[in-house]
Amino acid sequence: MKIVAKKKLWKYLFWLGPFLITVGLTVGLVSEQWGLIPLAFIITGIVISGLGIIWQSYETNWWKRRSTQAGTNALVATLAVLAILGLINFLGTRYHLRADLTETQLFTLAPQSRQLVSVLPQPVKVWVFDISQNPQDRELLENYQRQSSKFKYEYIDPQARPGLAEKFGVKDYGEVYLESGDKRQLVQTVNENQRLSEVRLTSRLQQLTNSTIAKAYLLQGHGERQLSAGKGAFSQAVQGLGDKNFTTAPLNLAETSKVPQDAAVVIVAGPKRELFEGEVKALQEYLNRGGNLLLMIDPNTDPKLDSLLQEWGVRLDNRLAVDISGESVVGLGPAAPVVTEYGQHPITKDFGNGNSFYPIARPLEITSVPGIEATPLLRTKPYPNSWGESDLQSEKLEFNAGKDLKGPLTLGVALTRKQVAKSTSTPQASPTPSPTTQSKTSATPSPSPKTPQALPSPTTQSKTSPTPSPSPKTPQALPSPTTQGKASPTPSSPPTPSSQTATESRLVVFGNSSFATDGLFQQQLNGDVFLNSVTWLSQQDQQPLSIRPKEPKNRRITLTTTQANLLILSSLLVLPLIGFAAAVIIWWKRR
């Protein structure tokens, strides 16, 4: 009886262990303080439970049972799975690995956004003044925040913090502001139909962090692309330049006859008529003083820029670039070459094998010129996929040996030329010769020996003759002022050295201008080719040259009332009836 009672006592003590563990966990969770008391309960419970297990296994040979071994294996396997899951979660919080399978990479920041945020010069914060927090907007802001610790964001309820809302000048719910130092800028207003845009946020961030504003002039007066919205216009390109901190203005060289001094870039976009000779010289002078020029010349045009291009080793080919590889993909025909091969240049360094296309383009011929570095930017696919067509009137485009040019064709090139600008030298000599220096500058014949004034003064002699003055008996040995100037071993003081300033001129030439027009500017990498070219030409090293963010495609379906009613009837009535009828037929056949 005593042995049985002793066994029951140990059994009750064994259950005391889990009870104490539960008490310790409850005290710690409720008080949110893991002090001495909860830890004492937990440790005591674990010790009692462990002793109970050891005693039970000793009395009943518990470890030798098959059930114990099977349970132990299941417990170890469960703990191993939990440990693996915990390790995966730990690695997931430390290292982010994401796969964006959307067509336009909707949940992935564009390379330009990542590059801009990763090199922020000072902390930047986004303030969203709204009551609700949209998950899509938070995901976008978190993507920015992952790129740099200097980027922060915060949601603010305008009613809860009216002082802060008044500081920013908030007028409505959903306003998003960007703040950096003492600068603040409104990004946009978000609502149910308009979510936070990466395009607007990146452009405002670039404007806020880059205080440099460059001036880009677009040449007008020769049938170039118009700057306002319209068919074949450049309005989207101008807007894109504005987002990158450029100010644009038209330029008519026939009126000004000279490129303004504040011009960072001059753009010649698709001229249809020839430029005056004075206008071409003005562009050449602009390049000679360190200017930057973007030429976009379409086929079947002759703007009379051959003299300028010849200095840089570029020739415009009169043939038409044809590419039959992307005809079915782009849908614009073989006269719209698709480019997937780009040169190793800052303008195209991040393009990879992305697509850009150039409807109605002409090839460029590049020759080596001393002092000029040329890098092809755009190259079509090799023959037989592309070639330069010489017969522009033929309805059927086919390669003709001896006339046409085999691919690959160069459609764009970037060139640099370093030159030294010299300032005017200033001589040290006085413009009015003194008696002392008159012998050095006078070109008059030697005076008669009888004239004592013609004899050189001691001061002049000491400057011009290293030997003692000759005897008066030999007047023929007396040097004339001209002879003294030539025989002097110590020449007159040379002019001060001219100051030399090294400048770099940049030129980008494309055999097409339609790729940057409205409608095509937003397609693929077309806009990036144009904006990166202008940015590189402006010589702003702080400006990122990469692929800019794209606006997500609108995939909403707009239904009329009739279409909506038809959809409701088909989904709630017609389809269920068809399924019920099919079930009845199957049941009837199997009956």
XYZ file of C-alpha atoms in Angstrom:
591
model
C 0.000 0.000 0.000
C 2.847 2.382 0.817
C 4.469 1.698 -2.589
C 1.192 2.407 -4.413
C 0.691 5.641 -2.462
C 4.263 6.680 -3.254
C 3.702 6.115 -6.972
C 0.481 8.164 -6.906
C 2.359 10.984 -5.133
C 5.000 11.136 -7.885
C 2.212 11.088 -10.455
C 0.579 14.123 -8.880
C 3.929 15.892 -8.583
C 4.505 15.260 -12.296
C 1.323 17.174 -13.194
C 2.478 20.025 -10.977
C 5.251 20.793 -13.466
C 3.024 21.731 -16.474
C 0.814 23.693 -14.048
C 3.748 25.824 -12.871
C 4.936 26.369 -16.466
C 1.458 27.585 -17.426
C 1.353 29.937 -14.420
C 4.734 31.436 -15.321
C 3.784 32.007 -18.956
C 0.458 33.568 -17.959
C 2.091 35.957 -15.477
C 4.698 37.030 -18.034
C 2.230 37.548 -20.882
C -0.289 39.475 -18.789
C 2.221 41.744 -17.070
C 4.461 42.007 -20.174
C 7.399 41.817 -17.771
C 9.523 38.702 -17.648
C 10.976 39.280 -14.230
C 12.029 36.926 -11.437
C 8.568 35.607 -10.512
C 7.437 34.288 -13.944
C 10.898 32.897 -14.658
C 10.917 31.095 -11.269
C 7.557 29.440 -12.014
C 8.675 28.379 -15.500
C 12.058 27.002 -14.399
C 10.513 25.117 -11.438
C 7.855 23.623 -13.680
C 10.449 22.496 -16.243
C 12.586 20.871 -13.538
C 9.601 19.023 -12.008
C 8.388 17.870 -15.420
C 11.854 16.609 -16.297
C 12.208 14.683 -13.028
C 8.735 13.220 -13.495
C 9.604 11.985 -16.970
C 12.851 10.431 -15.732
C 11.080 8.690 -12.807
C 8.277 7.414 -15.025
C 10.716 5.993 -17.559
C 12.704 4.300 -14.789
C 9.670 2.650 -13.216
C 7.930 1.469 -16.387
C 10.793 1.170 -18.927
C 9.052 3.954 -20.864
C 11.931 4.644 -23.253
C 11.986 1.037 -24.432
C 8.390 1.034 -25.617
C 7.610 1.253 -29.302
C 5.000 3.902 -28.691
C 7.557 6.030 -26.856
C 10.052 5.711 -29.675
C 7.414 6.526 -32.297
C 6.225 9.524 -30.285
C 9.782 10.721 -29.802
C 10.470 10.473 -33.533
C 7.296 12.441 -34.274
C 8.251 15.061 -31.688
C 11.787 15.431 -33.105
C 10.391 15.695 -36.653
C 7.899 18.338 -35.543
C 10.605 20.347 -33.775
C 12.826 20.064 -36.851
C 10.049 21.379 -39.119
C 9.407 24.258 -36.717
C 13.122 25.065 -36.600
C 13.351 25.065 -40.403
C 10.292 27.332 -40.699
C 11.764 29.656 -38.079
C 15.066 29.802 -39.957
C 13.252 30.569 -43.228
C 11.321 33.390 -41.552
C 14.527 34.734 -40.009
C 16.279 34.771 -43.383
C 13.183 36.289 -44.963
C 13.285 39.239 -42.582
C 17.008 39.778 -43.096
C 17.176 39.250 -46.874
C 14.434 40.274 -49.295
C 13.859 38.108 -52.358
C 10.902 39.138 -54.490
C 9.655 38.009 -57.889
C 7.423 40.448 -59.786
C 5.540 38.557 -62.501
C 3.368 41.461 -63.661
C 3.747 42.605 -67.271
C 4.904 46.152 -66.460
C 6.758 45.212 -63.228
C 4.075 47.021 -61.244
C 5.517 46.054 -57.848
C 9.183 46.671 -58.698
C 10.882 50.055 -58.709
C 12.347 51.223 -61.998
C 16.162 51.362 -62.243
C 16.082 55.166 -62.243
C 14.068 55.229 -58.991
C 16.433 52.773 -57.296
C 19.510 54.667 -58.468
C 18.087 58.021 -57.367
C 17.083 56.856 -53.874
C 20.291 54.916 -53.246
C 22.425 58.080 -53.639
C 20.246 60.557 -51.747
C 22.468 63.390 -50.488
C 20.251 64.083 -47.444
C 17.250 62.536 -45.663
C 13.912 62.691 -47.471
C 10.453 62.044 -46.028
C 7.075 61.474 -47.650
C 4.019 62.736 -45.760
C 0.667 61.214 -46.709
C -2.204 63.220 -45.212
C -5.005 60.692 -45.251
C -7.166 58.727 -42.814
C -6.912 55.356 -44.564
C -3.708 53.622 -45.644
C -3.967 51.995 -49.045
C -1.958 48.710 -49.177
C -0.752 49.418 -52.720
C 0.580 52.852 -51.743
C 2.291 51.444 -48.647
C 3.909 48.732 -50.750
C 5.308 51.369 -53.116
C 6.653 53.503 -50.261
C 8.219 50.464 -48.601
C 9.953 49.623 -51.878
C 11.503 53.096 -51.833
C 12.467 52.746 -48.182
C 14.274 49.448 -48.828
C 16.693 51.254 -51.148
C 18.049 53.711 -48.577
C 17.835 54.466 -44.883
C 17.528 58.167 -45.782
C 14.055 57.639 -47.231
C 11.167 57.659 -44.736
C 7.398 57.962 -44.972
C 4.546 58.572 -42.541
C 0.752 58.635 -42.698
C -0.871 61.580 -40.941
C -4.510 62.159 -40.000
C -5.078 65.886 -40.720
C -7.745 66.077 -38.023
C -5.538 64.495 -35.363
C -2.570 66.779 -36.165
C -4.018 70.022 -37.566
C -0.834 71.983 -36.821
C 1.280 69.808 -39.096
C -1.409 69.890 -41.787
C -1.476 73.675 -41.636
C 2.331 73.782 -41.857
C 2.225 71.935 -45.192
C -0.853 73.816 -46.405
C -3.027 70.718 -46.727
C -6.379 71.497 -48.320
C -7.872 68.056 -48.859
C -7.535 64.451 -47.768
C -5.072 62.338 -49.767
C -2.454 65.010 -50.425
C 1.091 63.609 -50.581
C 4.028 65.900 -49.807
C 7.764 65.393 -50.178
C 10.101 67.051 -47.660
C 13.876 67.388 -47.710
C 15.491 69.836 -45.304
C 13.531 73.083 -45.541
C 12.093 72.215 -48.979
C 8.566 70.869 -49.410
C 6.752 69.919 -52.583
C 3.303 68.528 -53.358
C 3.564 65.208 -55.201
C -0.099 64.450 -55.937
C -3.488 63.812 -54.354
C -4.458 60.162 -53.969
C -8.005 58.804 -53.813
C -9.918 55.637 -54.594
C -9.411 56.037 -58.343
C -5.922 57.581 -58.297
C -3.198 55.742 -56.441
C 0.313 56.945 -55.622
C 2.379 57.107 -58.824
C 6.020 56.078 -58.972
C 6.492 58.334 -62.001
C 5.379 61.445 -60.115
C 7.163 60.538 -56.899
C 10.488 59.900 -58.651
C 10.256 63.061 -60.762
C 9.414 65.223 -57.718
C 12.193 63.569 -55.755
C 14.648 64.364 -58.521
C 13.510 67.976 -58.672
C 13.736 68.351 -54.896
C 17.210 66.847 -54.484
C 18.757 68.424 -57.599
C 18.896 72.200 -57.407
C 20.534 72.583 -60.836
C 18.140 73.725 -63.575
C 19.465 73.315 -67.107
C 18.161 75.151 -70.167
C 17.366 73.174 -73.319
C 16.601 75.030 -76.550
C 14.658 73.399 -79.393
C 15.422 74.793 -82.819
C 12.394 76.052 -84.751
C 11.743 77.616 -88.145
C 12.555 74.711 -90.483
C 9.539 72.456 -90.049
C 10.786 70.849 -86.809
C 8.465 68.983 -84.460
C 6.048 71.294 -82.701
C 6.326 71.626 -78.928
C 2.593 71.772 -78.126
C 0.344 68.719 -78.170
C -0.663 67.450 -81.592
C -0.003 64.788 -84.182
C 3.717 64.074 -84.389
C 4.439 66.668 -81.705
C 7.085 66.730 -78.978
C 4.852 67.677 -76.037
C 5.473 64.461 -74.071
C 9.212 64.810 -74.604
C 9.085 68.414 -73.365
C 7.108 67.307 -70.318
C 9.672 64.580 -69.648
C 12.451 67.163 -69.762
C 10.539 69.283 -67.266
C 10.323 66.318 -64.887
C 14.120 66.039 -65.059
C 14.662 69.691 -64.058
C 15.094 71.069 -67.570
C 13.505 74.273 -68.753
C 12.734 74.290 -72.468
C 12.367 77.154 -74.913
C 12.132 77.489 -78.707
C 15.132 78.892 -80.574
C 15.083 80.672 -83.940
C 18.651 81.270 -85.071
C 17.454 83.328 -88.019
C 16.395 85.960 -85.484
C 19.096 85.682 -82.826
C 22.012 84.581 -85.083
C 23.711 83.100 -81.997
C 23.013 80.355 -79.484
C 22.283 81.877 -76.048
C 24.986 81.606 -73.418
C 22.700 79.778 -70.967
C 22.040 76.905 -73.376
C 22.996 73.573 -71.822
C 21.675 71.652 -74.835
C 20.371 72.566 -78.272
C 17.945 70.085 -79.843
C 17.293 69.932 -83.586
C 14.303 67.607 -83.946
C 13.308 66.584 -87.460
C 13.889 69.677 -89.635
C 12.178 69.392 -93.017
C 13.824 72.404 -94.676
C 17.458 73.408 -94.932
C 19.127 75.684 -92.423
C 20.696 78.970 -93.488
C 24.461 79.020 -93.693
C 24.579 81.496 -90.825
C 22.515 79.149 -88.649
C 24.874 76.248 -89.325
C 27.851 78.464 -88.435
C 26.108 79.501 -85.229
C 25.739 75.836 -84.252
C 29.386 75.202 -85.121
C 30.499 78.154 -82.996
C 28.335 76.873 -80.166
C 30.061 73.483 -80.325
C 33.476 75.117 -80.553
C 32.937 76.926 -77.273
C 31.970 73.744 -75.439
C 28.313 73.416 -76.397
C 26.182 70.278 -76.669
C 23.974 69.442 -79.624
C 21.328 66.776 -80.317
C 20.528 66.201 -83.993
C 17.536 64.065 -85.018
C 17.453 63.952 -88.819
C 14.756 62.000 -90.679
C 15.146 60.372 -94.129
C 14.261 62.311 -97.299
C 15.424 65.564 -95.690
C 18.573 67.623 -96.190
C 19.026 70.297 -93.494
C 22.441 71.238 -94.957
C 24.350 70.141 -91.857
C 26.972 68.175 -93.789
C 29.757 70.663 -93.061
C 29.087 70.416 -89.319
C 28.763 66.639 -89.302
C 31.899 66.201 -91.423
C 33.993 67.819 -88.679
C 32.791 65.084 -86.325
C 33.125 62.184 -88.768
C 29.395 61.556 -89.267
C 27.598 61.181 -92.598
C 23.844 60.851 -93.086
C 23.055 57.930 -95.370
C 20.168 58.539 -97.770
C 18.921 54.956 -97.613
C 16.006 53.735 -95.499
C 16.643 51.403 -92.568
C 14.600 48.207 -92.995
C 14.115 45.536 -90.342
C 11.927 42.519 -91.045
C 12.595 40.769 -87.714
C 10.148 42.827 -85.641
C 7.454 43.389 -88.252
C 4.945 41.072 -86.604
C 5.818 42.175 -83.061
C 5.633 45.955 -83.353
C 2.966 45.987 -86.050
C 4.428 49.040 -87.811
C 5.954 47.238 -90.753
C 9.550 46.635 -91.803
C 10.282 50.378 -91.989
C 10.225 50.589 -88.167
C 13.487 48.932 -87.064
C 13.420 47.308 -83.627
C 16.687 47.843 -81.720
C 17.790 45.490 -78.963
C 21.558 46.046 -79.249
C 22.972 49.156 -77.571
C 26.463 50.565 -77.277
C 28.554 50.610 -74.113
C 27.781 54.197 -73.221
C 26.271 56.019 -70.197
C 23.144 56.766 -72.246
C 22.345 53.094 -72.853
C 24.282 51.276 -70.105
C 21.149 49.965 -68.304
C 19.082 49.074 -71.379
C 20.229 45.450 -71.608
C 18.315 43.859 -74.458
C 15.230 46.051 -74.066
C 13.230 47.149 -77.091
C 13.100 50.526 -78.792
C 11.861 51.200 -82.304
C 12.384 53.938 -84.878
C 9.766 54.316 -87.625
C 11.230 55.660 -90.868
C 14.908 55.958 -89.955
C 18.121 56.491 -91.902
C 21.505 54.840 -91.204
C 24.579 56.769 -90.105
C 28.122 56.303 -91.387
C 30.853 56.907 -88.796
C 34.482 57.616 -89.702
C 37.374 58.120 -87.310
C 38.458 61.728 -86.728
C 41.490 62.644 -84.549
C 40.453 64.139 -81.229
C 36.875 62.863 -81.399
C 35.583 59.807 -79.546
C 32.540 58.176 -81.160
C 30.342 55.469 -79.606
C 27.482 53.886 -81.602
C 24.311 53.866 -79.483
C 21.743 52.008 -81.595
C 22.428 49.087 -83.909
C 19.941 47.031 -85.866
C 20.113 43.284 -86.324
C 22.586 41.910 -88.895
C 21.681 40.997 -92.466
C 19.390 39.373 -93.636
C 17.122 40.730 -90.867
C 17.985 44.364 -91.622
C 19.503 46.395 -94.410
C 19.577 49.916 -95.872
C 17.074 50.174 -98.739
C 18.095 52.501 -101.580
C 14.852 52.302 -103.589
C 12.514 54.381 -101.445
C 9.726 54.377 -104.039
C 9.402 50.614 -104.335
C 6.311 49.058 -102.760
C 8.169 45.797 -102.152
C 11.196 46.125 -99.899
C 13.891 43.589 -100.781
C 17.652 43.581 -100.640
C 19.457 44.463 -103.883
C 23.154 43.646 -103.931
C 25.348 46.532 -104.995
C 22.754 49.183 -104.106
C 21.544 48.382 -100.620
C 23.587 48.377 -97.426
C 23.787 45.192 -95.361
C 23.013 45.321 -91.663
C 23.757 45.833 -88.854
C 23.043 49.540 -89.267
C 23.952 52.345 -86.875
C 20.921 54.552 -86.150
C 22.433 56.672 -83.366
C 25.872 57.773 -82.209
C 27.313 59.787 -79.304
C 30.484 61.828 -79.840
C 32.771 63.866 -77.591
C 35.510 66.325 -78.479
C 37.881 67.858 -75.965
C 39.359 71.201 -76.873
C 41.432 73.914 -75.196
C 40.084 77.444 -75.121
C 42.919 80.012 -75.077
C 42.562 83.503 -73.668
C 44.276 86.513 -75.274
C 47.893 87.000 -74.118
C 48.906 90.339 -72.591
C 52.509 91.553 -73.216
C 54.307 93.323 -70.420
C 55.908 96.000 -72.643
C 54.512 99.504 -72.519
C 52.702 100.610 -75.680
C 54.827 103.827 -75.759
C 58.535 103.018 -76.074
C 60.805 104.799 -73.587
C 64.292 106.003 -74.485
C 65.663 103.018 -72.709
C 63.728 100.513 -74.816
C 63.614 102.527 -78.007
C 66.499 100.574 -79.473
C 64.444 97.407 -79.122
C 61.371 98.680 -80.886
C 62.542 101.277 -83.378
C 62.729 100.215 -86.992
C 64.109 103.523 -88.400
C 67.505 103.643 -90.174
C 70.634 104.164 -88.150
C 71.395 107.864 -87.603
C 74.677 109.538 -88.617
C 77.641 109.022 -86.302
C 77.908 112.762 -85.957
C 74.691 112.882 -84.084
C 75.521 112.272 -80.436
C 71.896 111.572 -79.548
C 72.147 108.387 -81.581
C 74.776 106.947 -79.306
C 73.285 104.404 -76.936
C 72.971 105.540 -73.410
C 74.840 103.716 -70.672
C 71.593 102.302 -69.469
C 70.745 100.849 -72.856
C 74.256 99.565 -73.368
C 74.243 97.787 -70.076
C 71.019 96.055 -71.076
C 71.947 95.168 -74.601
C 75.720 94.661 -74.791
C 77.692 92.285 -72.596
C 81.057 93.777 -73.793
C 82.516 97.253 -73.113
C 81.437 100.016 -75.486
C 83.696 100.304 -78.534
C 86.203 103.103 -79.094
C 84.891 106.322 -80.601
C 87.517 105.995 -83.274
C 85.613 103.200 -84.886
C 82.185 104.638 -85.471
C 81.308 101.866 -87.915
C 81.333 99.511 -84.961
C 78.643 101.458 -83.229
C 75.499 99.407 -83.386
C 72.390 101.009 -84.691
C 69.194 100.743 -82.679
C 68.058 97.941 -84.941
C 71.366 96.106 -84.631
C 71.359 96.512 -80.893
C 67.929 94.946 -80.668
C 69.030 91.942 -82.717
C 72.378 91.428 -80.993
C 71.014 91.561 -77.481
C 71.500 88.257 -75.655
C 68.760 89.221 -73.215
C 65.531 89.522 -75.226
C 62.614 91.645 -74.262
C 60.258 90.268 -71.631
C 57.862 87.738 -73.207
C 54.133 88.094 -72.884
C 52.374 86.374 -70.016
C 51.378 82.806 -70.814
C 47.822 82.466 -72.047
C 45.426 80.730 -69.692
C 44.142 77.402 -71.032
C 40.777 75.926 -70.131
C 39.876 72.409 -71.238
C 36.270 72.096 -72.405
C 34.339 69.200 -73.819
C 31.795 69.398 -76.602
C 29.236 66.660 -77.002
C 27.148 65.664 -79.995
C 24.442 63.011 -80.345
C 23.033 62.195 -83.795
C 19.976 60.049 -84.534
C 18.752 59.130 -87.990
C 15.163 59.487 -86.813
C 13.005 61.891 -84.801
C 9.599 60.174 -84.739
C 10.624 57.770 -81.956
C 10.268 60.606 -79.402
C 6.962 62.001 -80.669
C 3.661 61.865 -78.789
C 2.317 58.326 -78.627
C 5.676 56.670 -79.278
C 7.549 58.467 -76.492
C 5.929 56.276 -73.810
C 6.525 53.029 -75.705
C 9.234 50.659 -74.461
C 12.600 52.482 -74.142
C 11.952 55.242 -76.680
C 11.523 57.988 -74.092
C 14.548 56.769 -72.130
C 16.754 57.029 -75.225
C 15.730 60.659 -75.708
C 15.861 61.782 -72.055
C 19.155 60.023 -71.330
C 20.692 61.615 -74.427
C 19.667 65.125 -73.382
C 20.791 64.500 -69.794
C 24.194 63.222 -70.912
C 24.602 66.149 -73.286
C 23.898 68.623 -70.469
C 26.976 67.221 -68.668
C 25.141 66.963 -65.346
C 26.959 64.132 -63.628
C 24.524 64.105 -60.690
C 21.597 63.277 -62.955
C 20.828 59.517 -63.130
C 21.004 57.897 -66.561
C 18.758 54.875 -66.404
C 15.329 53.494 -67.287
C 12.655 55.763 -65.874
C 9.459 54.421 -64.242
C 6.453 53.761 -66.454
C 2.804 54.447 -65.780
C 0.819 51.210 -65.197
C -1.587 50.262 -67.943
C -5.244 50.915 -67.327
C -6.942 47.518 -67.567
C -10.340 48.560 -66.278
C -13.366 47.289 -68.228
C -16.075 49.881 -68.746
C -19.487 48.269 -69.253
C -22.711 49.846 -70.375
C -25.973 49.139 -68.524
C -27.052 46.595 -71.132
C -23.695 44.796 -70.974
C -23.793 44.729 -67.158
C -27.352 43.302 -67.118
C -26.382 40.689 -69.694
C -23.368 39.679 -67.605
C -25.549 39.335 -64.475
C -28.172 37.216 -66.277
C -25.563 34.963 -67.857
C -23.686 34.357 -64.598
C -26.674 34.030 -62.249
C -29.267 32.409 -64.518
C -27.999 31.032 -67.812
C -24.837 29.264 -66.601
C -26.558 27.625 -63.565
C -29.403 26.431 -65.810
C -26.921 24.936 -68.262
C -25.143 23.119 -65.433
C -28.443 21.851 -63.977
C -29.619 20.657 -67.401
C -26.333 18.824 -67.974
C -26.647 17.131 -64.568
C -30.255 16.015 -65.331
C -29.211 14.590 -68.699
C -26.349 12.621 -67.151
C -28.613 11.328 -64.393
C -31.253 10.275 -66.931
C -28.727 8.323 -68.984
C -27.363 6.504 -65.937
C -30.749 5.760 -64.433
